[in-house]
PDB file of C-alpha atoms and ligand atoms in Angstrom:
ATOM      1  CA  MET T1381     107.663 -75.807  24.032  1.00 68.00           C
ATOM      2  CA  ASN T1382     106.511 -72.408  22.729  1.00 86.00           C
ATOM      3  CA  GLY T1383     102.889 -71.533  23.375  1.00 89.00           C
ATOM      4  CA  ARG T1384     100.826 -69.460  21.004  1.00 96.00           C
ATOM      5  CA  ILE T1385      99.408 -66.050  20.190  1.00 97.00           C
ATOM      6  CA  ASP T1386      95.803 -65.553  19.061  1.00 98.00           C
ATOM      7  CA  ILE T1387      94.239 -62.368  17.765  1.00 98.00           C
ATOM      8  CA  VAL T1388      90.474 -61.810  17.549  1.00 98.00           C
ATOM      9  CA  THR T1389      89.354 -58.898  15.357  1.00 98.00           C
ATOM     10  CA  ILE T1390      86.627 -57.808  12.951  1.00 98.00           C
ATOM     11  CA  PHE T1391      89.436 -57.009  10.433  1.00 98.00           C
ATOM     12  CA  PRO T1392      91.615 -60.138  10.075  1.00 98.00           C
ATOM     13  CA  GLY T1393      93.187 -58.523   6.982  1.00 97.00           C
ATOM     14  CA  TYR T1394      94.794 -55.899   9.226  1.00 97.00           C
ATOM     15  CA  LEU T1395      97.034 -58.656  10.628  1.00 97.00           C
ATOM     16  CA  ALA T1396      98.364 -59.702   7.197  1.00 96.00           C
ATOM     17  CA  PRO T1397     101.883 -58.371   8.004  1.00 96.00           C
ATOM     18  CA  LEU T1398     102.254 -61.291  10.425  1.00 94.00           C
ATOM     19  CA  ASP T1399     102.816 -63.473   7.324  1.00 91.00           C
ATOM     20  CA  LEU T1400     105.975 -61.472   6.499  1.00 92.00           C
ATOM     21  CA  SER T1401     109.529 -61.093   7.727  1.00 88.00           C
ATOM     22  CA  LEU T1402     110.768 -62.652  10.955  1.00 88.00           C
ATOM     23  CA  VAL T1403     107.340 -63.395  12.429  1.00 89.00           C
ATOM     24  CA  GLY T1404     106.151 -64.949   9.148  1.00 90.00           C
ATOM     25  CA  LYS T1405     109.272 -67.092   8.999  1.00 89.00           C
ATOM     26  CA  ALA T1406     108.890 -68.160  12.649  1.00 88.00           C
ATOM     27  CA  ARG T1407     105.287 -69.178  11.903  1.00 91.00           C
ATOM     28  CA  SER T1408     106.118 -71.152   8.768  1.00 91.00           C
ATOM     29  CA  GLU T1409     109.007 -72.895  10.565  1.00 92.00           C
ATOM     30  CA  GLY T1410     106.725 -73.839  13.479  1.00 90.00           C
ATOM     31  CA  VAL T1411     108.733 -71.800  16.030  1.00 89.00           C
ATOM     32  CA  LEU T1412     105.617 -69.748  16.851  1.00 93.00           C
ATOM     33  CA  ASP T1413     101.909 -70.391  16.322  1.00 95.00           C
ATOM     34  CA  VAL T1414      99.816 -67.314  15.585  1.00 96.00           C
ATOM     35  CA  GLY T1415      96.081 -67.585  14.988  1.00 97.00           C
ATOM     36  CA  VAL T1416      93.999 -64.734  13.564  1.00 98.00           C
ATOM     37  CA  HIS T1417      90.241 -65.036  14.076  1.00 98.00           C
ATOM     38  CA  ASP T1418      87.254 -63.088  12.716  1.00 98.00           C
ATOM     39  CA  LEU T1419      85.017 -62.012  15.614  1.00 98.00           C
ATOM     40  CA  ARG T1420      81.983 -62.119  13.283  1.00 98.00           C
ATOM     41  CA  ASP T1421      82.356 -65.912  13.085  1.00 98.00           C
ATOM     42  CA  TRP T1422      80.845 -65.912  16.590  1.00 98.00           C
ATOM     43  CA  THR T1423      77.782 -63.791  15.751  1.00 98.00           C
ATOM     44  CA  ALA T1424      74.377 -65.474  15.545  1.00 93.00           C
ATOM     45  CA  ASP T1425      72.269 -62.929  13.627  1.00 97.00           C
ATOM     46  CA  ARG T1426      71.853 -62.385   9.893  1.00 98.00           C
ATOM     47  CA  HIS T1427      73.739 -59.058   9.979  1.00 98.00           C
ATOM     48  CA  ARG T1428      76.642 -60.487  12.000  1.00 98.00           C
ATOM     49  CA  THR T1429      76.241 -57.636  14.506  1.00 98.00           C
ATOM     50  CA  VAL T1430      79.117 -56.997  16.922  1.00 98.00           C
ATOM     51  CA  ASP T1431      78.165 -53.595  18.373  1.00 97.00           C
ATOM     52  CA  ASP T1432      75.323 -51.553  19.815  1.00 97.00           C
ATOM     53  CA  THR T1433      74.587 -48.077  21.193  1.00 97.00           C
ATOM     54  CA  PRO T1434      76.153 -47.109  24.543  1.00 97.00           C
ATOM     55  CA  PHE T1435      74.084 -47.204  27.738  1.00 98.00           C
ATOM     56  CA  GLY T1436      74.138 -43.689  29.207  1.00 98.00           C
ATOM     57  CA  GLY T1437      74.244 -42.120  25.755  1.00 98.00           C
ATOM     58  CA  GLY T1438      77.090 -40.510  23.855  1.00 96.00           C
ATOM     59  CA  ALA T1439      78.725 -40.829  20.477  1.00 95.00           C
ATOM     60  CA  GLY T1440      79.619 -44.015  18.663  1.00 96.00           C
ATOM     61  CA  MET T1441      79.032 -47.693  19.284  1.00 97.00           C
ATOM     62  CA  VAL T1442      80.247 -50.196  21.869  1.00 97.00           C
ATOM     63  CA  MET T1443      81.150 -53.831  21.169  1.00 98.00           C
ATOM     64  CA  ARG T1444      78.745 -56.354  22.690  1.00 98.00           C
ATOM     65  CA  PRO T1445      79.993 -58.540  25.546  1.00 98.00           C
ATOM     66  CA  ASP T1446      77.962 -61.606  24.479  1.00 98.00           C
ATOM     67  CA  VAL T1447      79.707 -61.866  21.094  1.00 98.00           C
ATOM     68  CA  TRP T1448      83.139 -61.330  22.663  1.00 98.00           C
ATOM     69  CA  GLY T1449      82.369 -63.869  25.397  1.00 98.00           C
ATOM     70  CA  THR T1450      81.522 -66.725  23.015  1.00 98.00           C
ATOM     71  CA  ALA T1451      84.586 -65.908  20.870  1.00 98.00           C
ATOM     72  CA  LEU T1452      87.033 -65.693  23.772  1.00 98.00           C
ATOM     73  CA  ASP T1453      85.644 -68.805  25.507  1.00 98.00           C
ATOM     74  CA  ASP T1454      86.493 -70.683  22.288  1.00 98.00           C
ATOM     75  CA  VAL T1455      89.859 -69.061  21.608  1.00 98.00           C
ATOM     76  CA  LEU T1456      91.279 -69.183  25.157  1.00 98.00           C
ATOM     77  CA  LEU T1457      92.732 -72.687  25.440  1.00 87.00           C
ATOM     78  CA  THR T1458      92.119 -74.742  28.559  1.00 89.00           C
ATOM     79  CA  GLU T1459      95.149 -76.890  27.598  1.00 94.00           C
ATOM     80  CA  ALA T1460      97.653 -73.982  27.463  1.00 91.00           C
ATOM     81  CA  ASP T1461     100.025 -73.756  30.436  1.00 92.00           C
ATOM     82  CA  SER T1462      98.684 -70.233  31.136  1.00 96.00           C
ATOM     83  CA  ARG T1463      96.368 -67.734  29.442  1.00 98.00           C
ATOM     84  CA  THR T1464      96.853 -63.973  29.207  1.00 98.00           C
ATOM     85  CA  LEU T1465      94.084 -61.914  27.629  1.00 98.00           C
ATOM     86  CA  VAL T1466      95.453 -58.633  26.254  1.00 98.00           C
ATOM     87  CA  LEU T1467      92.900 -55.904  25.621  1.00 98.00           C
ATOM     88  CA  PRO T1468      94.554 -53.172  23.553  1.00 98.00           C
ATOM     89  CA  THR T1469      93.142 -49.781  24.575  1.00 97.00           C
ATOM     90  CA  PRO T1470      94.476 -46.213  24.785  1.00 97.00           C
ATOM     91  CA  ALA T1471      93.223 -46.355  28.401  1.00 96.00           C
ATOM     92  CA  GLY T1472      95.539 -49.258  29.288  1.00 97.00           C
ATOM     93  CA  GLU T1473      98.877 -49.555  31.085  1.00 98.00           C
ATOM     94  CA  ARG T1474     101.773 -48.513  28.867  1.00 98.00           C
ATOM     95  CA  PHE T1475     103.439 -51.243  26.778  1.00 98.00           C
ATOM     96  CA  THR T1476     107.214 -51.385  27.375  1.00 97.00           C
ATOM     97  CA  GLN T1477     110.191 -53.598  26.543  1.00 96.00           C
ATOM     98  CA  ALA T1478     109.870 -54.987  30.094  1.00 96.00           C
ATOM     99  CA  MET T1479     106.297 -56.088  29.328  1.00 98.00           C
ATOM    100  CA  ALA T1480     107.437 -57.606  26.013  1.00 98.00           C
ATOM    101  CA  GLU T1481     110.000 -59.649  27.957  1.00 97.00           C
ATOM    102  CA  GLU T1482     107.345 -60.804  30.468  1.00 98.00           C
ATOM    103  CA  LEU T1483     104.986 -61.864  27.661  1.00 98.00           C
ATOM    104  CA  ALA T1484     107.794 -63.635  25.768  1.00 97.00           C
ATOM    105  CA  LEU T1485     108.617 -65.630  28.916  1.00 97.00           C
ATOM    106  CA  LEU T1486     104.961 -66.669  29.175  1.00 97.00           C
ATOM    107  CA  VAL T1487     104.856 -67.804  25.545  1.00 96.00           C
ATOM    108  CA  CYS T1488     108.123 -69.737  25.680  1.00 95.00           C
ATOM    109  CA  ALA T1489     106.856 -71.508  28.822  1.00 96.00           C
ATOM    110  CA  GLY T1490     103.883 -72.854  26.826  1.00 96.00           C
ATOM    111  CA  GLY T1491     101.461 -70.048  27.653  1.00 97.00           C
ATOM    112  CA  GLN T1492      98.897 -68.423  25.404  1.00 98.00           C
ATOM    113  CA  ILE T1493      98.407 -64.734  24.689  1.00 98.00           C
ATOM    114  CA  ALA T1494      95.034 -63.804  23.204  1.00 98.00           C
ATOM    115  CA  PHE T1495      94.371 -60.283  21.912  1.00 98.00           C
ATOM    116  CA  ALA T1496      90.818 -58.940  21.815  1.00 98.00           C
ATOM    117  CA  CYS T1497      90.947 -56.059  19.326  1.00 98.00           C
ATOM    118  CA  GLY T1498      88.211 -53.528  19.935  1.00 97.00           C
ATOM    119  CA  ARG T1499      86.912 -51.013  17.405  1.00 88.00           C
ATOM    120  CA  TYR T1500      84.473 -48.115  17.667  1.00 77.00           C
ATOM    121  CA  GLU T1501      84.279 -46.722  21.211  1.00 92.00           C
ATOM    122  CA  GLY T1502      85.639 -49.959  22.686  1.00 96.00           C
ATOM    123  CA  ILE T1503      84.467 -53.250  24.204  1.00 98.00           C
ATOM    124  CA  ASP T1504      81.769 -53.451  26.922  1.00 98.00           C
ATOM    125  CA  ALA T1505      83.753 -53.184  30.191  1.00 98.00           C
ATOM    126  CA  ARG T1506      82.222 -56.399  31.556  1.00 98.00           C
ATOM    127  CA  VAL T1507      84.393 -58.442  29.197  1.00 98.00           C
ATOM    128  CA  ALA T1508      87.588 -57.332  30.986  1.00 98.00           C
ATOM    129  CA  GLU T1509      85.833 -57.759  34.351  1.00 98.00           C
ATOM    130  CA  HIS T1510      84.542 -61.264  33.571  1.00 98.00           C
ATOM    131  CA  TYR T1511      87.882 -62.687  32.431  1.00 98.00           C
ATOM    132  CA  ALA T1512      89.754 -60.916  35.257  1.00 98.00           C
ATOM    133  CA  ASN T1513      87.426 -62.774  37.662  1.00 98.00           C
ATOM    134  CA  ARG T1514      88.371 -66.137  36.142  1.00 97.00           C
ATOM    135  CA  ASP T1515      91.289 -67.707  37.980  1.00 97.00           C
ATOM    136  CA  ASP T1516      92.693 -69.364  34.830  1.00 97.00           C
ATOM    137  CA  VAL T1517      93.059 -66.072  32.880  1.00 98.00           C
ATOM    138  CA  THR T1518      95.213 -62.965  33.450  1.00 98.00           C
ATOM    139  CA  VAL T1519      93.778 -59.806  31.901  1.00 98.00           C
ATOM    140  CA  ARG T1520      95.959 -56.898  30.833  1.00 98.00           C
ATOM    141  CA  GLU T1521      94.572 -53.698  29.323  1.00 98.00           C
ATOM    142  CA  VAL T1522      97.501 -52.290  27.370  1.00 98.00           C
ATOM    143  CA  SER T1523      98.240 -49.044  25.479  1.00 98.00           C
ATOM    144  CA  ILE T1524     101.139 -48.711  23.044  1.00 98.00           C
ATOM    145  CA  GLY T1525     101.509 -44.953  23.534  1.00 98.00           C
ATOM    146  CA  ASP T1526      99.845 -41.634  24.171  1.00 97.00           C
ATOM    147  CA  TYR T1527      97.880 -41.213  20.959  1.00 96.00           C
ATOM    148  CA  VAL T1528      94.620 -42.634  19.647  1.00 95.00           C
ATOM    149  CA  LEU T1529      94.294 -45.347  16.989  1.00 97.00           C
ATOM    150  CA  ASN T1530      91.087 -46.530  15.348  1.00 96.00           C
ATOM    151  CA  GLY T1531      91.265 -49.957  16.945  1.00 97.00           C
ATOM    152  CA  GLY T1532      93.456 -52.489  18.696  1.00 98.00           C
ATOM    153  CA  GLU T1533      94.775 -54.257  15.569  1.00 98.00           C
ATOM    154  CA  VAL T1534      97.903 -52.171  15.053  1.00 98.00           C
ATOM    155  CA  ALA T1535      98.660 -52.406  18.769  1.00 98.00           C
ATOM    156  CA  ALA T1536      98.322 -56.211  18.589  1.00 98.00           C
ATOM    157  CA  LEU T1537     100.776 -56.200  15.656  1.00 98.00           C
ATOM    158  CA  VAL T1538     103.236 -54.056  17.592  1.00 98.00           C
ATOM    159  CA  ILE T1539     103.052 -56.207  20.719  1.00 98.00           C
ATOM    160  CA  THR T1540     103.218 -59.475  18.754  1.00 97.00           C
ATOM    161  CA  GLU T1541     106.355 -58.358  16.898  1.00 96.00           C
ATOM    162  CA  ALA T1542     108.051 -57.081  20.054  1.00 97.00           C
ATOM    163  CA  VAL T1543     107.302 -60.386  21.834  1.00 97.00           C
ATOM    164  CA  ALA T1544     108.022 -62.765  18.928  1.00 95.00           C
ATOM    165  CA  ARG T1545     111.526 -61.416  18.287  1.00 94.00           C
ATOM    166  CA  LEU T1546     112.469 -62.301  21.879  1.00 95.00           C
ATOM    167  CA  LEU T1547     111.526 -65.974  21.467  1.00 94.00           C
ATOM    168  CA  PRO T1548     114.354 -68.489  20.974  1.00 91.00           C
ATOM    169  CA  GLY T1549     114.779 -69.295  17.276  1.00 82.00           C
ATOM    170  CA  VAL T1550     112.955 -66.246  15.889  1.00 84.00           C
ATOM    171  CA  ILE T1551     115.969 -63.952  15.450  1.00 80.00           C
ATOM    172  CA  GLY T1552     118.801 -65.589  13.491  1.00 72.00           C
ATOM    173  CA  ASN T1553     121.605 -63.957  15.460  1.00 71.00           C
ATOM    174  CA  PRO T1554     120.777 -63.770  19.203  1.00 70.00           C
ATOM    175  CA  GLN T1555     123.718 -61.344  19.546  1.00 69.00           C
ATOM    176  CA  SER T1556     121.425 -58.638  18.109  1.00 71.00           C
ATOM    177  CA  LEU T1557     119.335 -59.048  21.265  1.00 71.00           C
ATOM    178  CA  VAL T1558     122.405 -58.915  23.529  1.00 61.00           C
ATOM    179  CA  GLU T1559     123.596 -55.677  21.876  1.00 56.00           C
ATOM    180  CA  GLU T1560     120.175 -54.291  22.676  1.00 68.00           C
ATOM    181  CA  SER T1561     120.665 -54.870  26.376  1.00 46.00           C
ATOM    182  CA  HIS T1562     122.073 -51.350  26.050  1.00 45.00           C
ATOM    183  CA  GLY T1563     118.349 -50.725  25.886  1.00 60.00           C
ATOM    184  CA  SER T1564     118.024 -52.264  29.336  1.00 61.00           C
ATOM    185  CA  ALA T1565     120.871 -49.964  30.443  1.00 76.00           C
ATOM    186  CA  GLY T1566     118.205 -47.328  29.777  1.00 89.00           C
ATOM    187  CA  LEU T1567     120.001 -45.635  26.881  1.00 95.00           C
ATOM    188  CA  LEU T1568     118.993 -45.052  23.263  1.00 96.00           C
ATOM    189  CA  GLU T1569     121.170 -46.786  20.655  1.00 96.00           C
ATOM    190  CA  TYR T1570     124.284 -44.998  19.350  1.00 97.00           C
ATOM    191  CA  PRO T1571     124.321 -43.982  15.635  1.00 98.00           C
ATOM    192  CA  VAL T1572     125.507 -46.613  13.156  1.00 98.00           C
ATOM    193  CA  TYR T1573     127.382 -46.355   9.831  1.00 98.00           C
ATOM    194  CA  THR T1574     128.337 -48.562   6.894  1.00 98.00           C
ATOM    195  CA  LYS T1575     130.044 -48.174   3.518  1.00 98.00           C
ATOM    196  CA  PRO T1576     130.852 -45.969   1.702  1.00 98.00           C
ATOM    197  CA  PRO T1577     133.176 -44.151   4.184  1.00 98.00           C
ATOM    198  CA  THR T1578     132.306 -40.817   2.523  1.00 98.00           C
ATOM    199  CA  TRP T1579     128.812 -40.103   1.203  1.00 98.00           C
ATOM    200  CA  ARG T1580     127.643 -36.663  -0.027  1.00 98.00           C
ATOM    201  CA  ASP T1581     130.572 -35.000   1.754  1.00 98.00           C
ATOM    202  CA  LEU T1582     129.711 -36.728   5.044  1.00 98.00           C
ATOM    203  CA  ASP T1583     132.456 -38.882   6.614  1.00 98.00           C
ATOM    204  CA  VAL T1584     132.025 -41.885   8.883  1.00 98.00           C
ATOM    205  CA  PRO T1585     133.533 -40.837  12.258  1.00 98.00           C
ATOM    206  CA  GLU T1586     137.257 -41.636  12.185  1.00 98.00           C
ATOM    207  CA  VAL T1587     137.184 -43.583  15.470  1.00 98.00           C
ATOM    208  CA  LEU T1588     134.904 -46.246  13.939  1.00 98.00           C
ATOM    209  CA  ARG T1589     137.559 -46.955  11.276  1.00 98.00           C
ATOM    210  CA  SER T1590     140.451 -47.013  13.762  1.00 98.00           C
ATOM    211  CA  GLY T1591     140.106 -50.681  14.742  1.00 98.00           C
ATOM    212  CA  ASP T1592     140.644 -49.605  18.382  1.00 98.00           C
ATOM    213  CA  HIS T1593     137.760 -51.379  20.127  1.00 98.00           C
ATOM    214  CA  GLY T1594     138.399 -49.631  23.432  1.00 98.00           C
ATOM    215  CA  ARG T1595     138.009 -46.196  21.822  1.00 98.00           C
ATOM    216  CA  ILE T1596     135.047 -47.422  19.764  1.00 98.00           C
ATOM    217  CA  GLY T1597     133.243 -48.642  22.885  1.00 98.00           C
ATOM    218  CA  THR T1598     133.898 -45.361  24.711  1.00 98.00           C
ATOM    219  CA  TRP T1599     132.724 -43.321  21.692  1.00 98.00           C
ATOM    220  CA  ARG T1600     129.529 -45.363  21.322  1.00 97.00           C
ATOM    221  CA  ARG T1601     128.638 -45.053  25.012  1.00 97.00           C
ATOM    222  CA  ALA T1602     129.209 -41.288  24.873  1.00 98.00           C
ATOM    223  CA  ARG T1603     127.001 -40.916  21.770  1.00 98.00           C
ATOM    224  CA  ALA T1604     124.280 -43.066  23.389  1.00 97.00           C
ATOM    225  CA  VAL T1605     124.303 -40.908  26.537  1.00 96.00           C
ATOM    226  CA  GLU T1606     124.330 -37.673  24.500  1.00 98.00           C
ATOM    227  CA  ARG T1607     121.441 -38.833  22.315  1.00 97.00           C
ATOM    228  CA  THR T1608     119.429 -40.009  25.312  1.00 97.00           C
ATOM    229  CA  ALA T1609     120.003 -36.704  27.147  1.00 97.00           C
ATOM    230  CA  ARG T1610     118.767 -34.721  24.124  1.00 98.00           C
ATOM    231  CA  ARG T1611     115.877 -36.907  23.004  1.00 98.00           C
ATOM    232  CA  ARG T1612     114.746 -38.766  26.108  1.00 97.00           C
ATOM    233  CA  PRO T1613     115.949 -36.985  29.258  1.00 96.00           C
ATOM    234  CA  ASP T1614     113.229 -38.930  31.129  1.00 95.00           C
ATOM    235  CA  LEU T1615     115.181 -42.175  30.487  1.00 94.00           C
ATOM    236  CA  LEU T1616     118.449 -40.719  31.795  1.00 91.00           C
ATOM    237  CA  ALA T1617     116.786 -39.462  34.951  1.00 84.00           C
ATOM    238  CA  ARG T1618     115.347 -42.920  35.632  1.00 75.00           C
ATOM    239  CA  HIS T1619     118.327 -45.118  34.789  1.00 57.00           C
ATOM    240  CA  ALA T1620     121.575 -43.115  35.185  1.00 55.00           C
ATOM    241  CA  PRO T1621     123.862 -44.507  37.877  1.00 60.00           C
ATOM    242  CA  PRO T1622     123.755 -42.322  41.057  1.00 54.00           C
ATOM    243  CA  ARG T1623     127.338 -41.024  40.487  1.00 54.00           C
ATOM    244  CA  VAL T1624     126.257 -39.291  37.270  1.00 50.00           C
ATOM    245  CA  ARG T1625     123.367 -37.596  39.006  1.00 46.00           C
ATOM    246  CA  GLU T1626     125.562 -36.472  41.937  1.00 44.00           C
ATOM    247  CA  ALA T1627     128.163 -35.079  39.531  1.00 43.00           C
ATOM    248  CA  LYS T1628     125.415 -33.087  37.797  1.00 45.00           C
ATOM    249  CA  ALA T1629     124.121 -31.788  41.116  1.00 43.00           C
ATOM    250  CA  ILE T1630     127.604 -30.545  42.122  1.00 39.00           C
ATOM    251  CA  ASP T1631     128.028 -28.729  38.780  1.00 39.00           C
TER     252      ASP T1631
HETATM  253 CL1  6GU Z2908      96.177 -50.285  22.382  1.00 91.30          CL
HETATM  254  N1  6GU Z2908      94.363 -48.925  21.029  1.00 91.30           N
HETATM  255  C1  6GU Z2908      93.911 -47.820  20.445  1.00 91.30           C
HETATM  256  N2  6GU Z2908      92.715 -47.826  19.842  1.00 91.30           N
HETATM  257  N3  6GU Z2908      94.569 -46.678  20.451  1.00 91.30           N
HETATM  258  C2  6GU Z2908      95.758 -46.689  21.060  1.00 91.30           C
HETATM  259  C3  6GU Z2908      96.298 -47.813  21.667  1.00 91.30           C
HETATM  260  C4  6GU Z2908      95.561 -48.933  21.641  1.00 91.30           C
HETATM  261  N4  6GU Z2908      97.486 -47.499  22.202  1.00 91.30           N
HETATM  262  C5  6GU Z2908      97.664 -46.223  21.916  1.00 91.30           C
HETATM  263  N5  6GU Z2908      96.625 -45.719  21.238  1.00 91.30           N
END
């Protein structure tokens, strides 16, 4: 039922972590297919050239559309139930948990996600334009945050992990995903503790050892709200129920 994820890059070795941990296990168990492809396999010249100087001048090199086109025409599967081409770029729309959920739905409905990882100053803009014009491909230019990386590989890793863990059968205990729906309540997670109850003079909060699940729930929600207000006030402003905002306004 699950579709697949393909990653095209000039540094396949960068994607080695996909052999490890939950994603590696999902791949070896056949829950998720991930293909990593070397863009240079689609070059035709002796030097396996993938880039050239930018029209209009300026620093650095730009990746050639002809090489990307032959690679992506091969990698994008006509037999998949849908095809989404993700172009990681700091100039893209921001990657979020909501987008991870959308992409996971596509994959578990038999769709394909293909990542085109650019390096240097990026990929010739006609590649995004060409595939966006095709009615069997959806193109998304995606950024994982407001900072600059050397290429799209790490972003493809981030997005692949965030998507894969949402697929049925990838995470052993699906309850860990349910707990996270606190995330969809727009709050950061509350702090967590384990044994020993005292470590370097620091005690686990008494309430967590009380066995009173009502009090524990109340305490955790309060800590989550407090943490979110301090660290990510932008999240509280967006997601707090109206009553909270009115109460603040009256104060
Ligand atoms: Cl997707 N690519 C690169 N090169 N830098 C980034 C990024 C992506 N997202 C944030 N910075």
